[in-house]
RNA sequence: GCGCCCGUAGCUCAGCUGGAUAGAGCGGCAGCCUCCGGAGCUGUAGGUCGGGAGUUCGAAUCUCUCCGGGCGCGCCA
C-alpha cells in the first residue's frame, strides 16, 4: 500500500519535471517527514534542483506544488521549511483500501531463486552460530515467497571433508568402535551431542602425537575414495548427524528442499565437467614453478589489476540494460586473462584449485556446484527422498543411484548464499570463476548474503565453565570453536528458552492443560530466539549472552507476540471473529466514515498506526533489496509498540459511539493482521494466550 | 604487509541509497491495576555520533588521514 502510493507520487513528479523543465532526475528521493502532521512523504528534490534551475529551492518547490495537479490517493502537496515538498495522503481512502486488503499486484520478476543456507558440517551438533545462519536464510526465503517469488532452499552438506573425517578418527582410533557399534550409537537420540564431545577429544588427540595427523590424512583419503569400510562409517555418521540437524531446524520451522552433498560432486564427476570448462576458458592455469608447482591455480579475487575502471562502473550503475554491456566487457576480460597468463600471476595472488596430487580443493568443488546451480554444467545430480517433514513437505538429497521421479532443482535465475563474512574471499573467487567462464549474467545474479558471526561474551563463556586467560577476559567477545567443543548448542538453547517461557506460562495460566502450556511456551521461545537473531543487522557481531537471549521484555519477539494476543483478546471478549469482522466492516465502512476519525490530534495519532501497518509489504521489499531481514524485525517491533500505545489510550469495547467503536475495532483488526503477517515472514507464530 | 568489517547514551544496538530538533531496548530514578491492560504503559536523567581535515546549500551517513577493535589472506574446509 505504502509502496504503491510512493511509486505513484514519484511517477507524477518525474512527469512534471520532464514536462516543465525538460529534466530527468535519475533518482527522486522520498522520505518521511519528522512528524506525520507534516504529511506522509517528504521530497527534498528542490534543493537538488536549485543549482540546475538557478532558482531558490523554495521557489521551485512552490512551482512544483502549484503545477503538478491531483494525484490519486493524495490530498495535497505543500511546501515546508526551506524547500521541502510534503505530500499528504487521503487518510480515509488509504485506510479503506488497507482494511479491504487491496494489494495491487506488483510485477514479480520471473525465474526461480535458489537460497543456500545452514550448510553445517555433519559431524557434530548445531550451535548458535548455525542458528543465526539458518534463521537469516529462512527469513530471507520467507521474504522472497511473500513477495511472490519462487524459491528453492538448499543446504550444502560437506560429508567428505576433514571435519567428518575427524569424528570417524575418533570412533575408530580413540574409541576403537566397530561399524556395528557406531551404527547403534547413531540410532541414539542425541548422537550429534556425542559427536560434539568426541570431536573436541579428537582435536586434543592430534596434539598429543604428530603421528596422529597421518591417521587423519589416511582416513580422509579413504572417505574421499569411497567404497570401503571407513567411507561407509563416515556415511553413516554424516547422515545421522544431518538428520539431527534437520530435526533441530524443524523445531524452528526451518525446512529445506534439497541437500546436495560433496560426495556426489566427487562421485558423479561433476567436478570433471567443470574442470574441463575452466581450463578451456583459461580461468585455471598450470603452475610450473615455485611453491604451487604442479597445481592448477586461479587468480585470487580482488588481487592484481583492477578490472573495472571508474567509467565502466558508472555505466553499470546508470544503465538499466546492463547485460549487453556486461557481456561486451566480459570479452575484454577474457582477453585480459590470457595476457595475465603470460604475464604470470604472482604466487601470493594465486589460489590453488587443484592440488599437485590431483585432488580438488573446496573452492573448486564450489565452482562446479555453482555452475550446476545456474544450469551451466550440462550435468545433474541424482535424487533420492530423504526426510519427510511432519507437514508432509519432502526434502530431497543427492545420491549416486537416484529415483526416477524427482523435482527439478538447479538451473535457476538468481542465487543467494547465506555464508558468514569470513568466507567472502572464497565466495568472490567463485564469482570471478563464473565471470572468467563468460557467464557474466550469472555472476551478476550471485549474491553472497554475508553476515557476521555469533561469539560469546566473556561472562557467558565463564558461565559455561571455560577457563579464560586474562587477555580473553578483556576482549569484547570470544569466538565459538567447535574444535574445542566451545559453544552453545542450538538444542540446548532452545530447551532453555522453552523452560524459561514455560515457567512464566505455568504461573500465568495455571488453569490450562499441560500440553497447551507447553505449546504456548514453545511458540514464545521460538519467537524470542528468531527475533533475537534477526534484530541485529548482518555486519554486527552478536556477542551472545543468556541474559539477553532469554529476555522476553522490551525489544523482543514476545513483545510483538503479546501485542497480537492483546488484539485477539479484544475480539474474543467482544464476541467477534477478527477475520469475519474485517470482511464485513470493509463492506460497510467507506472512506468518508474513516476520514472523520482521522481528524484532529487524536485522529492523527491513530492514523500513525494505520500508516505503520500499511508498510509491511514495503518493508519486506526493502529487506529483499538490501538482503537485510533486520528491517522487518524492527518494523514488527515498532508496529507492536504503536499498537500498545493505542491500546492503552483507547478503551475499545466500552466505546459508546457504535460507529467509532467499529472504527477502533477496524484499527485493531488491521494492525493485528499486518503484525501477524510480519511475524510470519520472520518465522514467528503467535500463541492463543500469553 | 594486503583486503573486508566495525567504532553512535552507562550497556546492547537502530538511524533506509546525505536532508528538518540524533532514536529504541535494557539498566537507573519517579509513577500507572474501575476497564479489552502489567511479557504492558507514562514521565525523567543520559550523546564532543572515536579524533582531525575535506566535499556539499546540508554529513552520524560520502572522501582522505590518524587512533582503537574484529575477521580474512593454507596444496584446510
XYZ file of C-alpha atoms (C1' of nucleotides) in Angstrom:
767
model
C 0.000 0.000 0.000
C 2.619 2.461 1.149
C 4.926 1.402 -1.622
C 2.337 1.735 -4.364
C 1.474 5.253 -3.278
C 5.106 6.235 -3.108
C 5.729 4.993 -6.627
C 2.696 6.861 -7.884
C 3.974 10.054 -6.282
C 7.437 9.644 -7.785
C 5.990 8.994 -11.221
C 3.894 12.158 -11.106
C 6.826 14.276 -10.005
C 9.019 12.770 -12.681
C 6.439 13.501 -15.360
C 6.074 17.051 -14.139
C 9.805 17.707 -14.205
C 10.076 16.388 -17.718
C 7.079 18.373 -18.891
C 8.001 21.627 -17.243
C 11.779 21.804 -17.051
C 12.766 19.122 -19.552
C 14.638 17.445 -16.710
C 15.087 13.766 -15.930
C 16.275 13.015 -12.440
C 17.796 9.523 -12.121
C 16.530 9.226 -8.577
C 13.884 11.061 -6.717
C 14.488 10.724 -3.007
C 11.395 10.202 -0.887
C 11.442 10.036 2.863
C 9.128 10.535 5.772
C 8.724 13.937 7.406
C 9.796 14.084 11.041
C 6.144 14.293 12.094
C 3.012 12.891 10.464
C 1.360 16.271 10.922
C 3.606 17.456 8.078
C 2.441 14.704 5.742
C 3.315 11.117 4.898
C 6.029 11.709 2.313
C 8.726 14.352 2.006
C 10.833 15.154 -1.020
C 13.935 17.287 -0.756
C 14.406 17.448 -4.520
C 14.029 21.228 -4.734
C 17.427 21.599 -3.034
C 18.991 19.434 -5.645
C 17.329 21.335 -8.481
C 18.237 24.775 -7.156
C 21.567 24.863 -8.908
C 20.408 23.375 -12.198
C 17.464 25.731 -12.467
C 19.220 28.721 -10.877
C 16.276 29.393 -8.612
C 15.720 29.374 -4.874
C 14.658 25.919 -3.578
C 11.524 27.322 -2.060
C 10.531 28.899 -5.377
C 10.993 25.595 -7.205
C 9.036 23.705 -4.590
C 6.188 26.197 -4.966
C 6.167 25.798 -8.735
C 6.026 22.015 -8.461
C 3.263 22.062 -5.879
C 1.220 24.572 -7.879
C 1.588 22.833 -11.208
C 1.576 19.118 -10.529
C -2.178 18.644 -10.328
C -4.140 15.996 -8.423
C -2.678 12.572 -7.622
C -4.939 9.639 -6.810
C -4.895 8.821 -3.118
C -3.270 12.113 -2.179
C -4.997 15.042 -0.567
C -2.419 17.659 -1.499
C 1.210 18.643 -1.739
C 2.660 21.543 0.161
C 5.898 23.408 0.640
C 7.577 23.247 4.010
C 10.711 24.650 5.538
C 13.319 25.959 3.138
C 12.002 23.948 0.222
C 10.719 20.504 1.170
C 7.726 19.238 -0.725
C 5.480 17.303 1.621
C 2.688 15.092 0.384
C -0.451 14.335 2.363
C -2.485 11.223 1.816
C -6.281 10.913 1.713
C -6.300 9.143 5.033
C -9.826 7.781 4.685
C -9.234 6.329 1.228
C -5.973 4.690 2.166
C -7.487 3.218 5.325
C -10.499 1.823 3.455
C -8.213 0.163 0.915
C -5.999 -1.216 3.656
C -8.933 -2.676 5.558
C -10.139 -4.331 2.357
C -6.590 -5.624 1.936
C -6.305 -4.333 -1.606
C -2.864 -5.168 -2.842
C -2.286 -4.171 -6.419
C -0.175 -6.936 -7.921
C 3.313 -5.695 -8.466
C 5.179 -7.088 -11.424
C 7.038 -10.037 -9.952
C 10.300 -10.815 -11.744
C 10.190 -14.275 -13.285
C 12.723 -17.004 -12.656
C 13.441 -19.240 -9.747
C 15.642 -18.170 -6.885
C 17.918 -20.516 -5.017
C 18.812 -19.762 -1.425
C 21.584 -21.799 0.136
C 21.800 -21.639 3.890
C 22.778 -23.610 7.013
C 25.425 -25.818 5.332
C 26.560 -27.212 8.653
C 29.353 -29.767 8.731
C 27.580 -33.048 9.531
C 29.977 -34.065 12.286
C 28.580 -32.539 15.468
C 25.576 -30.740 16.958
C 24.473 -27.393 15.523
C 25.373 -24.347 17.644
C 24.213 -20.740 17.945
C 26.355 -19.629 15.000
C 24.487 -22.074 12.781
C 21.232 -20.776 14.198
C 21.980 -17.261 13.030
C 22.760 -18.557 9.579
C 19.641 -20.699 9.314
C 17.330 -18.060 10.771
C 18.670 -15.355 8.463
C 18.398 -17.683 5.486
C 14.944 -18.959 6.325
C 13.640 -15.451 6.942
C 15.035 -14.343 3.618
C 13.321 -17.286 1.929
C 10.045 -16.333 3.582
C 10.508 -12.729 2.450
C 11.031 -13.787 -1.163
C 7.999 -16.053 -1.070
C 5.942 -13.275 0.499
C 6.918 -11.124 -2.462
C 5.638 -13.807 -4.805
C 8.965 -15.269 -5.873
C 9.549 -18.979 -6.448
C 12.310 -20.227 -4.178
C 14.280 -23.429 -3.684
C 16.111 -23.903 -0.406
C 19.335 -25.842 -0.417
C 21.585 -26.909 2.378
C 25.011 -27.972 1.136
C 26.446 -30.940 3.004
C 30.208 -31.355 3.183
C 30.115 -35.032 4.070
C 33.593 -35.943 2.799
C 35.695 -33.219 4.413
C 38.163 -33.254 7.292
C 35.532 -32.423 9.863
C 33.650 -35.663 9.249
C 36.980 -37.478 8.948
C 37.949 -36.230 12.400
C 34.913 -37.778 14.046
C 35.488 -41.014 12.128
C 39.038 -40.998 13.512
C 37.576 -40.535 16.970
C 35.316 -43.555 16.678
C 37.865 -45.822 15.012
C 41.133 -44.919 16.714
C 40.250 -43.356 20.058
C 37.129 -45.256 20.993
C 38.045 -48.242 18.844
C 34.457 -48.834 17.855
C 33.259 -51.271 15.234
C 30.913 -50.302 12.454
C 28.028 -52.009 14.244
C 28.777 -50.125 17.459
C 28.864 -46.793 15.646
C 25.612 -47.731 13.969
C 23.999 -48.438 17.322
C 25.226 -45.134 18.731
C 24.000 -43.256 15.678
C 20.496 -44.515 16.376
C 20.567 -42.953 19.847
C 18.581 -39.723 20.352
C 21.416 -37.245 20.841
C 24.058 -38.665 18.582
C 25.060 -35.151 17.483
C 25.903 -34.316 21.108
C 28.023 -37.430 21.370
C 29.935 -36.342 18.271
C 30.322 -32.835 19.661
C 32.280 -34.145 22.616
C 34.189 -36.688 20.589
C 35.229 -34.081 18.037
C 36.783 -31.974 20.791
C 38.654 -35.030 22.077
C 39.992 -35.796 18.603
C 41.477 -32.303 18.364
C 43.366 -32.941 21.603
C 44.435 -36.350 20.392
C 46.039 -34.788 17.304
C 48.061 -32.501 19.531
C 49.334 -35.400 21.606
C 51.275 -37.046 18.828
C 52.438 -35.854 15.404
C 51.856 -39.394 14.099
C 48.128 -38.983 14.627
C 47.961 -36.463 11.809
C 48.896 -39.297 9.500
C 45.870 -41.277 10.632
C 43.714 -38.281 9.882
C 45.054 -37.920 6.345
C 44.645 -41.577 5.604
C 41.081 -41.557 6.898
C 40.256 -38.543 4.754
C 41.585 -40.262 1.647
C 39.567 -43.370 2.343
C 36.415 -41.313 2.718
C 37.036 -39.375 -0.488
C 37.770 -42.548 -2.430
C 34.599 -44.274 -1.213
C 33.656 -47.941 -1.455
C 35.380 -49.014 1.739
C 34.595 -49.589 5.420
C 35.825 -46.151 6.527
C 33.695 -44.396 3.911
C 30.691 -46.476 4.968
C 31.157 -45.392 8.588
C 31.590 -41.770 7.515
C 28.367 -42.009 5.538
C 26.569 -43.487 8.495
C 27.797 -40.752 10.820
C 27.182 -37.837 8.483
C 23.670 -38.989 7.608
C 22.757 -39.493 11.260
C 24.086 -36.070 12.262
C 22.417 -34.472 9.249
C 19.105 -35.954 10.358
C 19.628 -34.408 13.767
C 20.334 -31.019 12.174
C 17.105 -31.222 10.205
C 15.221 -32.085 13.393
C 16.805 -29.193 15.262
C 15.989 -26.722 12.494
C 12.476 -28.107 12.156
C 11.901 -27.079 15.763
C 12.274 -23.528 14.452
C 10.080 -24.180 11.392
C 13.073 -24.169 9.084
C 12.833 -26.579 6.155
C 14.930 -27.440 3.118
C 14.054 -28.685 -0.345
C 17.308 -30.267 -1.391
C 20.556 -31.376 0.241
C 23.367 -31.556 -2.299
C 26.347 -33.468 -0.922
C 30.012 -33.185 -1.633
C 30.311 -36.946 -2.076
C 28.093 -36.681 -5.174
C 30.054 -33.750 -6.537
C 33.000 -36.125 -6.349
C 31.466 -39.401 -7.500
C 29.168 -38.149 -10.226
C 32.185 -36.399 -11.765
C 30.530 -33.053 -11.528
C 33.944 -31.582 -10.939
C 35.456 -33.141 -14.066
C 32.947 -31.344 -16.273
C 33.683 -28.045 -14.555
C 37.442 -28.614 -14.682
C 37.424 -29.040 -18.476
C 35.463 -25.816 -18.965
C 37.697 -23.885 -16.572
C 40.829 -24.988 -18.393
C 39.359 -24.171 -21.802
C 38.380 -20.681 -20.730
C 41.826 -20.051 -19.300
C 40.419 -19.414 -15.840
C 42.751 -22.073 -14.470
C 46.360 -22.327 -15.417
C 49.034 -24.832 -14.604
C 51.853 -23.586 -12.376
C 55.264 -24.923 -13.330
C 57.425 -23.383 -10.636
C 57.515 -22.075 -7.088
C 55.597 -23.321 -4.105
C 52.489 -24.050 -6.184
C 54.406 -26.086 -8.717
C 52.256 -28.825 -10.241
C 48.960 -27.240 -9.188
C 46.120 -25.803 -11.250
C 45.676 -22.316 -9.889
C 43.458 -19.319 -10.417
C 43.922 -15.650 -9.717
C 42.536 -14.843 -6.301
C 39.561 -12.460 -6.313
C 40.378 -8.851 -5.559
C 44.049 -9.122 -6.458
C 46.055 -7.965 -9.423
C 44.893 -5.344 -11.895
C 41.681 -3.519 -11.314
C 39.351 -4.967 -13.928
C 36.817 -2.186 -13.745
C 37.598 1.455 -14.423
C 35.562 4.193 -12.777
C 33.921 4.833 -16.138
C 32.632 1.325 -16.672
C 31.446 1.175 -13.083
C 29.374 4.298 -13.709
C 27.892 2.688 -16.810
C 26.819 -0.226 -14.687
C 25.017 1.894 -12.157
C 23.215 4.106 -14.617
C 22.195 1.765 -17.386
C 19.151 -0.425 -16.969
C 20.250 -2.718 -19.767
C 23.474 -3.876 -18.220
C 23.508 -7.321 -19.735
C 24.932 -6.318 -23.070
C 27.499 -4.005 -21.535
C 28.499 -6.708 -19.169
C 28.791 -9.174 -21.993
C 30.983 -6.829 -24.019
C 33.111 -6.133 -21.016
C 33.444 -9.772 -20.317
C 35.034 -10.387 -23.677
C 37.651 -7.838 -22.751
C 38.165 -9.708 -19.542
C 38.783 -12.956 -21.327
C 41.398 -11.293 -23.473
C 42.818 -9.638 -20.424
C 43.057 -13.006 -18.766
C 45.170 -14.612 -21.434
C 47.551 -11.674 -21.183
C 47.723 -12.112 -17.465
C 48.544 -15.728 -18.028
C 51.645 -14.836 -19.971
C 52.403 -12.036 -17.540
C 52.042 -14.623 -14.796
C 50.121 -14.079 -11.603
C 52.333 -13.670 -8.571
C 52.436 -16.594 -6.202
C 50.735 -14.620 -3.462
C 47.764 -13.849 -5.681
C 47.255 -17.464 -6.699
C 44.501 -19.631 -5.319
C 45.210 -23.353 -5.640
C 42.160 -25.092 -7.110
C 43.651 -28.499 -7.948
C 46.489 -29.754 -5.746
C 49.668 -31.217 -7.171
C 48.440 -34.679 -6.173
C 45.467 -34.171 -8.457
C 42.771 -33.734 -5.794
C 40.445 -30.779 -5.980
C 40.032 -28.349 -3.102
C 36.938 -26.850 -1.568
C 36.774 -23.774 -3.812
C 36.970 -25.910 -6.948
C 34.064 -28.033 -5.825
C 32.167 -24.876 -5.001
C 32.767 -23.504 -8.505
C 31.393 -26.724 -10.004
C 28.409 -26.612 -7.655
C 27.643 -23.051 -8.658
C 27.896 -23.815 -12.353
C 25.316 -26.506 -11.686
C 23.112 -24.035 -9.789
C 22.923 -21.798 -12.845
C 22.466 -24.720 -15.202
C 25.842 -24.124 -16.843
C 27.386 -27.531 -16.272
C 25.409 -29.852 -18.508
C 25.224 -32.442 -15.732
C 22.824 -33.134 -12.925
C 22.747 -34.898 -9.590
C 20.697 -37.991 -8.914
C 17.988 -37.572 -6.337
C 16.516 -39.570 -3.520
C 13.832 -38.757 -0.968
C 15.479 -38.144 2.372
C 13.329 -36.526 5.016
C 9.590 -36.069 5.253
C 8.603 -33.178 7.486
C 5.627 -33.598 9.807
C 3.728 -31.230 7.486
C 4.359 -33.682 4.588
C 6.904 -31.449 2.887
C 9.515 -33.655 1.217
C 13.219 -32.913 1.455
C 15.489 -34.498 -1.193
C 19.133 -35.469 -1.068
C 21.728 -36.086 -3.750
C 22.624 -39.744 -4.357
C 24.702 -41.977 -6.572
C 21.647 -44.003 -7.530
C 18.550 -41.847 -7.582
C 14.820 -42.183 -8.045
C 13.241 -41.797 -11.451
C 10.688 -39.197 -10.435
C 12.022 -36.116 -8.746
C 11.545 -32.343 -8.801
C 13.839 -30.237 -10.947
C 16.489 -28.481 -8.925
C 19.158 -26.108 -10.130
C 19.076 -24.147 -13.378
C 17.927 -21.029 -11.551
C 17.927 -17.319 -12.369
C 19.315 -15.953 -9.121
C 21.148 -17.317 -6.136
C 21.759 -16.152 -2.585
C 24.356 -17.840 -0.412
C 23.969 -17.310 3.297
C 27.562 -17.703 4.414
C 29.417 -15.816 7.093
C 31.689 -12.890 6.313
C 34.875 -14.867 6.848
C 34.275 -16.639 3.567
C 33.796 -13.552 1.424
C 37.088 -14.033 -0.368
C 36.289 -17.635 -1.303
C 32.844 -16.527 -2.459
C 34.332 -13.803 -4.614
C 36.699 -16.317 -6.148
C 33.733 -18.427 -7.238
C 32.098 -15.350 -8.739
C 35.302 -14.476 -10.580
C 35.481 -18.004 -11.975
C 31.965 -17.644 -13.389
C 32.902 -14.315 -14.893
C 36.064 -15.804 -16.323
C 33.977 -18.505 -17.978
C 31.983 -15.785 -19.714
C 28.932 -16.204 -17.509
C 28.664 -12.593 -16.576
C 24.942 -12.635 -16.100
C 25.229 -15.483 -13.636
C 27.945 -13.609 -11.776
C 25.664 -10.570 -11.564
C 22.907 -12.688 -10.032
C 25.164 -14.315 -7.483
C 24.786 -12.739 -4.072
C 26.919 -13.610 -1.113
C 24.450 -12.998 1.718
C 27.195 -12.148 4.159
C 26.733 -11.800 7.888
C 28.954 -11.678 10.955
C 29.481 -14.491 13.415
C 27.920 -15.156 16.781
C 30.507 -15.059 19.556
C 30.199 -15.366 23.319
C 30.662 -12.626 25.864
C 33.475 -13.444 28.287
C 30.869 -13.628 31.033
C 28.871 -16.185 29.073
C 31.989 -18.236 28.374
C 32.829 -18.258 32.084
C 29.254 -19.267 32.873
C 29.704 -22.273 30.593
C 32.716 -23.267 32.637
C 35.532 -22.347 30.287
C 38.853 -21.218 31.674
C 39.666 -17.773 30.317
C 43.036 -16.076 30.070
C 43.340 -12.503 31.335
C 43.603 -11.438 27.711
C 40.349 -13.195 26.833
C 38.548 -11.616 29.754
C 39.366 -8.172 28.369
C 38.007 -8.967 24.915
C 34.549 -7.773 23.856
C 33.693 -11.319 22.734
C 35.194 -14.762 22.270
C 34.778 -16.837 19.149
C 32.874 -20.123 19.301
C 35.065 -23.128 18.473
C 33.609 -26.471 17.510
C 37.108 -27.883 17.521
C 37.428 -27.079 21.221
C 33.846 -28.019 21.966
C 33.408 -24.416 22.994
C 29.975 -23.023 22.272
C 26.257 -23.135 22.971
C 24.400 -25.943 21.239
C 21.225 -25.000 19.370
C 19.024 -27.608 21.057
C 20.306 -26.647 24.487
C 19.499 -23.009 23.906
C 16.050 -23.869 22.639
C 15.395 -26.161 25.606
C 16.463 -23.445 27.973
C 14.270 -20.863 26.281
C 11.276 -23.194 26.389
C 11.851 -24.000 30.053
C 12.114 -20.346 30.904
C 8.965 -19.451 28.963
C 7.145 -22.453 30.422
C 7.911 -21.273 33.906
C 6.179 -17.965 33.143
C 3.229 -19.598 31.410
C 2.708 -22.008 34.325
C 2.457 -19.085 36.698
C 0.215 -17.004 34.474
C -2.134 -19.700 33.252
C -2.269 -22.495 35.830
C -5.792 -23.414 34.642
C -4.570 -24.517 31.201
C -3.657 -28.078 30.265
C -0.014 -29.090 30.356
C 0.169 -29.603 26.590
C -1.431 -26.204 25.969
C 1.045 -24.517 28.264
C 3.858 -26.314 26.550
C 2.667 -25.185 23.125
C 2.489 -21.577 24.283
C 5.950 -21.747 25.827
C 7.397 -23.243 22.655
C 5.964 -20.508 20.458
C 7.281 -17.866 22.813
C 10.710 -19.463 22.902
C 10.937 -19.649 19.128
C 9.668 -16.088 18.835
C 12.308 -14.919 21.272
C 15.101 -16.820 19.567
C 14.279 -15.932 15.983
C 13.737 -12.294 16.852
C 16.981 -12.180 18.807
C 18.930 -13.452 15.797
C 17.174 -11.023 13.456
C 17.199 -7.793 15.433
C 20.886 -7.199 14.827
C 21.917 -6.078 11.358
C 24.160 -8.511 9.488
C 27.513 -6.721 9.879
C 27.136 -6.674 13.635
C 28.883 -9.427 15.566
C 26.440 -10.843 18.090
C 28.105 -11.176 21.449
C 25.862 -13.873 22.840
C 24.747 -13.787 26.432
C 21.990 -15.857 28.040
C 20.643 -12.796 29.808
C 19.883 -11.024 26.515
C 18.747 -14.090 24.629
C 16.382 -15.221 27.384
C 14.761 -11.833 27.686
C 11.051 -11.675 26.900
C 10.576 -7.970 27.519
C 11.185 -4.843 25.511
C 12.719 -5.184 22.056
C 11.983 -8.907 21.765
C 9.829 -11.336 19.841
C 7.437 -12.000 22.737
C 6.725 -8.267 22.969
C 5.394 -8.323 19.419
C 3.558 -11.610 20.006
C 1.934 -10.139 23.074
C 0.578 -7.207 21.075
C -1.178 -9.682 18.764
C -2.554 -11.609 21.743
C -3.973 -8.391 23.143
C -5.580 -7.571 19.822
C -7.066 -11.057 19.668
C -8.357 -10.703 23.237
C -10.373 -7.658 22.281
C -12.194 -9.580 19.588
C -12.666 -12.629 21.741
C -14.115 -10.680 24.655
C -16.191 -8.601 22.272
C -17.593 -11.766 20.789
C -16.313 -11.316 17.211
C -14.068 -13.208 14.919
C -11.388 -10.789 13.659
C -11.377 -12.066 10.072
C -15.141 -12.006 9.716
C -15.274 -8.598 11.293
C -12.694 -7.284 8.833
C -14.581 -8.600 5.817
C -17.879 -7.187 6.959
C -16.655 -3.804 8.046
C -14.679 -3.422 4.830
C -18.038 -3.509 3.060
C -19.750 -1.078 5.382
C -17.069 1.465 6.191
C -16.481 3.979 3.446
C -13.564 6.335 3.014
C -15.760 9.137 4.350
C -16.551 7.165 7.501
C -12.864 6.730 8.088
C -11.807 10.267 7.270
C -13.890 11.650 10.119
C -11.971 9.608 12.681
C -8.577 10.682 11.441
C -9.222 14.351 12.108
C -7.577 16.311 14.881
C -4.666 15.446 17.112
C -6.197 12.219 18.348
C -7.146 11.139 14.842
C -3.599 11.767 13.670
C -2.284 9.591 16.454
C -4.430 6.692 15.266
C -3.584 7.426 11.662
C 0.072 6.937 12.515
C -0.747 3.382 13.485
C -2.560 2.745 10.206
C 0.312 4.204 8.277
C 2.782 1.916 10.012
C 0.529 -1.068 9.291
C 0.444 -0.089 5.611
C 4.184 -0.508 5.364
C 4.577 -4.280 5.788
C 4.939 -5.156 2.097
C 7.131 -2.121 1.554
C 9.481 -3.174 4.340
C 9.668 -6.735 3.017
C 10.674 -5.347 -0.396
C 13.327 -3.310 1.330
C 14.628 -6.399 3.133
C 14.964 -8.220 -0.162
C 16.651 -5.336 -1.966
C 19.194 -4.884 0.804
C 19.383 -8.551 1.902
C 18.736 -7.308 5.418
C 15.940 -9.016 7.401
C 16.583 -6.824 10.450
C 14.392 -4.088 8.954
C 11.374 -6.338 9.189
C 12.118 -7.236 12.806
C 12.312 -3.512 13.539
C 9.050 -2.949 11.685
C 7.229 -5.611 13.714
C 8.524 -4.161 16.945
C 7.548 -0.611 16.008
C 4.090 -1.708 14.949
C 3.656 -3.544 18.250
C 4.905 -0.517 20.134
C 2.480 1.848 18.404
C -0.329 -0.618 18.994
C 0.401 -0.893 22.707
C 0.274 2.882 22.961
C -3.057 2.959 21.130
C -4.397 0.099 23.240
C -3.522 1.919 26.384
C -5.184 5.157 25.313
C -8.459 3.861 23.863
C -10.973 1.699 25.689
C -12.439 -0.044 22.676
C -15.168 -2.399 23.845
C -16.585 0.286 26.106
C -16.778 2.913 23.375
C -20.306 4.403 23.472
C -20.489 5.614 19.867
C -21.121 2.463 17.811
C -19.591 3.862 14.654
C -16.472 4.929 16.463
C -16.311 1.566 18.146
C -16.363 -0.076 14.763
C -13.582 2.202 13.588
C -11.443 1.359 16.608
C -12.065 -2.339 16.083
C -11.101 -1.976 12.438
C -7.868 -0.385 13.600
C -7.166 -3.352 15.838
C -8.049 -5.804 13.069
C -5.737 -4.246 10.517
C -2.822 -3.890 12.901
C -3.300 -7.442 14.088
C -3.331 -8.757 10.549
C -0.241 -6.819 9.462
C 1.652 -7.665 12.626
C 0.870 -11.350 12.224
C 1.978 -11.176 8.601
C 5.230 -9.520 9.537
C 5.869 -12.079 12.249
C 5.047 -14.927 9.870
C 7.721 -13.708 7.476
C 10.088 -13.670 10.440
C 9.043 -17.268 11.094
C 7.232 -16.397 14.314
C 3.770 -17.661 15.191
C 1.556 -16.269 17.935
C 0.145 -18.326 20.816
C -3.541 -18.115 21.675
C -2.842 -16.572 25.068
C 0.223 -15.309 26.860
C 52.163 -6.324 4.623
C 47.403 -6.557 1.611
C 41.877 -6.904 1.688
C 36.956 -6.602 4.141
C 34.005 -5.020 8.515
C 33.143 -2.126 12.968
C 33.567 2.441 16.491
C 26.552 6.484 17.980
C 23.533 7.338 25.584
C 26.297 3.536 31.458
C 25.329 -1.428 28.433
C 23.320 -3.699 23.643
C 22.023 -1.739 19.147
C 18.779 1.283 15.078
C 19.472 5.501 12.101
C 16.549 3.350 4.898
C 20.843 4.913 -1.424
C 23.497 12.701 2.602
C 18.105 16.010 4.394
C 14.008 19.080 9.069
C 15.108 19.254 16.893
C 20.251 12.016 16.511
C 16.216 7.151 18.166
C 14.923 2.286 20.635
C 15.581 -1.553 24.262
C 17.977 -2.751 28.760
C 19.763 -0.670 33.250
C 18.845 3.960 36.825
C 15.182 7.203 39.059
C 9.722 8.620 39.667
C 4.832 6.965 38.671
C 0.262 3.892 36.482
C -4.173 -2.034 38.071
C -12.856 0.946 37.982
C -11.876 -1.210 32.381
C -10.207 -5.345 26.251
C -4.483 -3.676 30.145
C 1.372 -5.332 33.674
C 5.620 -10.385 28.886
C 2.251 -3.739 29.354
C 2.038 1.883 29.824
C 3.729 7.112 31.220
C 7.471 10.525 32.724
C 12.719 11.664 33.674
C 18.100 11.772 33.545
C 21.841 10.320 29.994
C 25.218 11.683 23.404
C 32.359 16.048 21.737
C 27.949 10.326 16.645
C 36.402 7.512 18.067
C 39.937 12.266 16.651
C 41.132 15.604 12.588
C 40.697 17.523 7.593
C 37.792 17.771 3.058
C 33.304 17.651 -0.471
C 28.222 19.911 -0.086
C 23.014 24.631 0.474
C 23.225 20.409 4.314
C 27.495 14.956 6.895
C 26.353 10.004 12.145
C 25.841 8.857 6.691
C 30.360 10.374 1.154
C 36.271 11.059 0.543
C 41.137 11.209 2.869
C 44.028 10.553 7.224
C 45.113 9.047 12.170
C 43.612 6.142 16.659
C 41.187 1.723 18.640
C 38.929 -3.240 17.824
C 37.429 -7.647 14.824
C 37.896 -11.007 10.620
C 40.278 -12.939 6.273
C 44.692 -13.815 3.213
C 46.649 -22.633 3.562
C 48.419 -27.924 -1.974
C 42.234 -26.664 5.249
C 37.055 -26.596 4.548
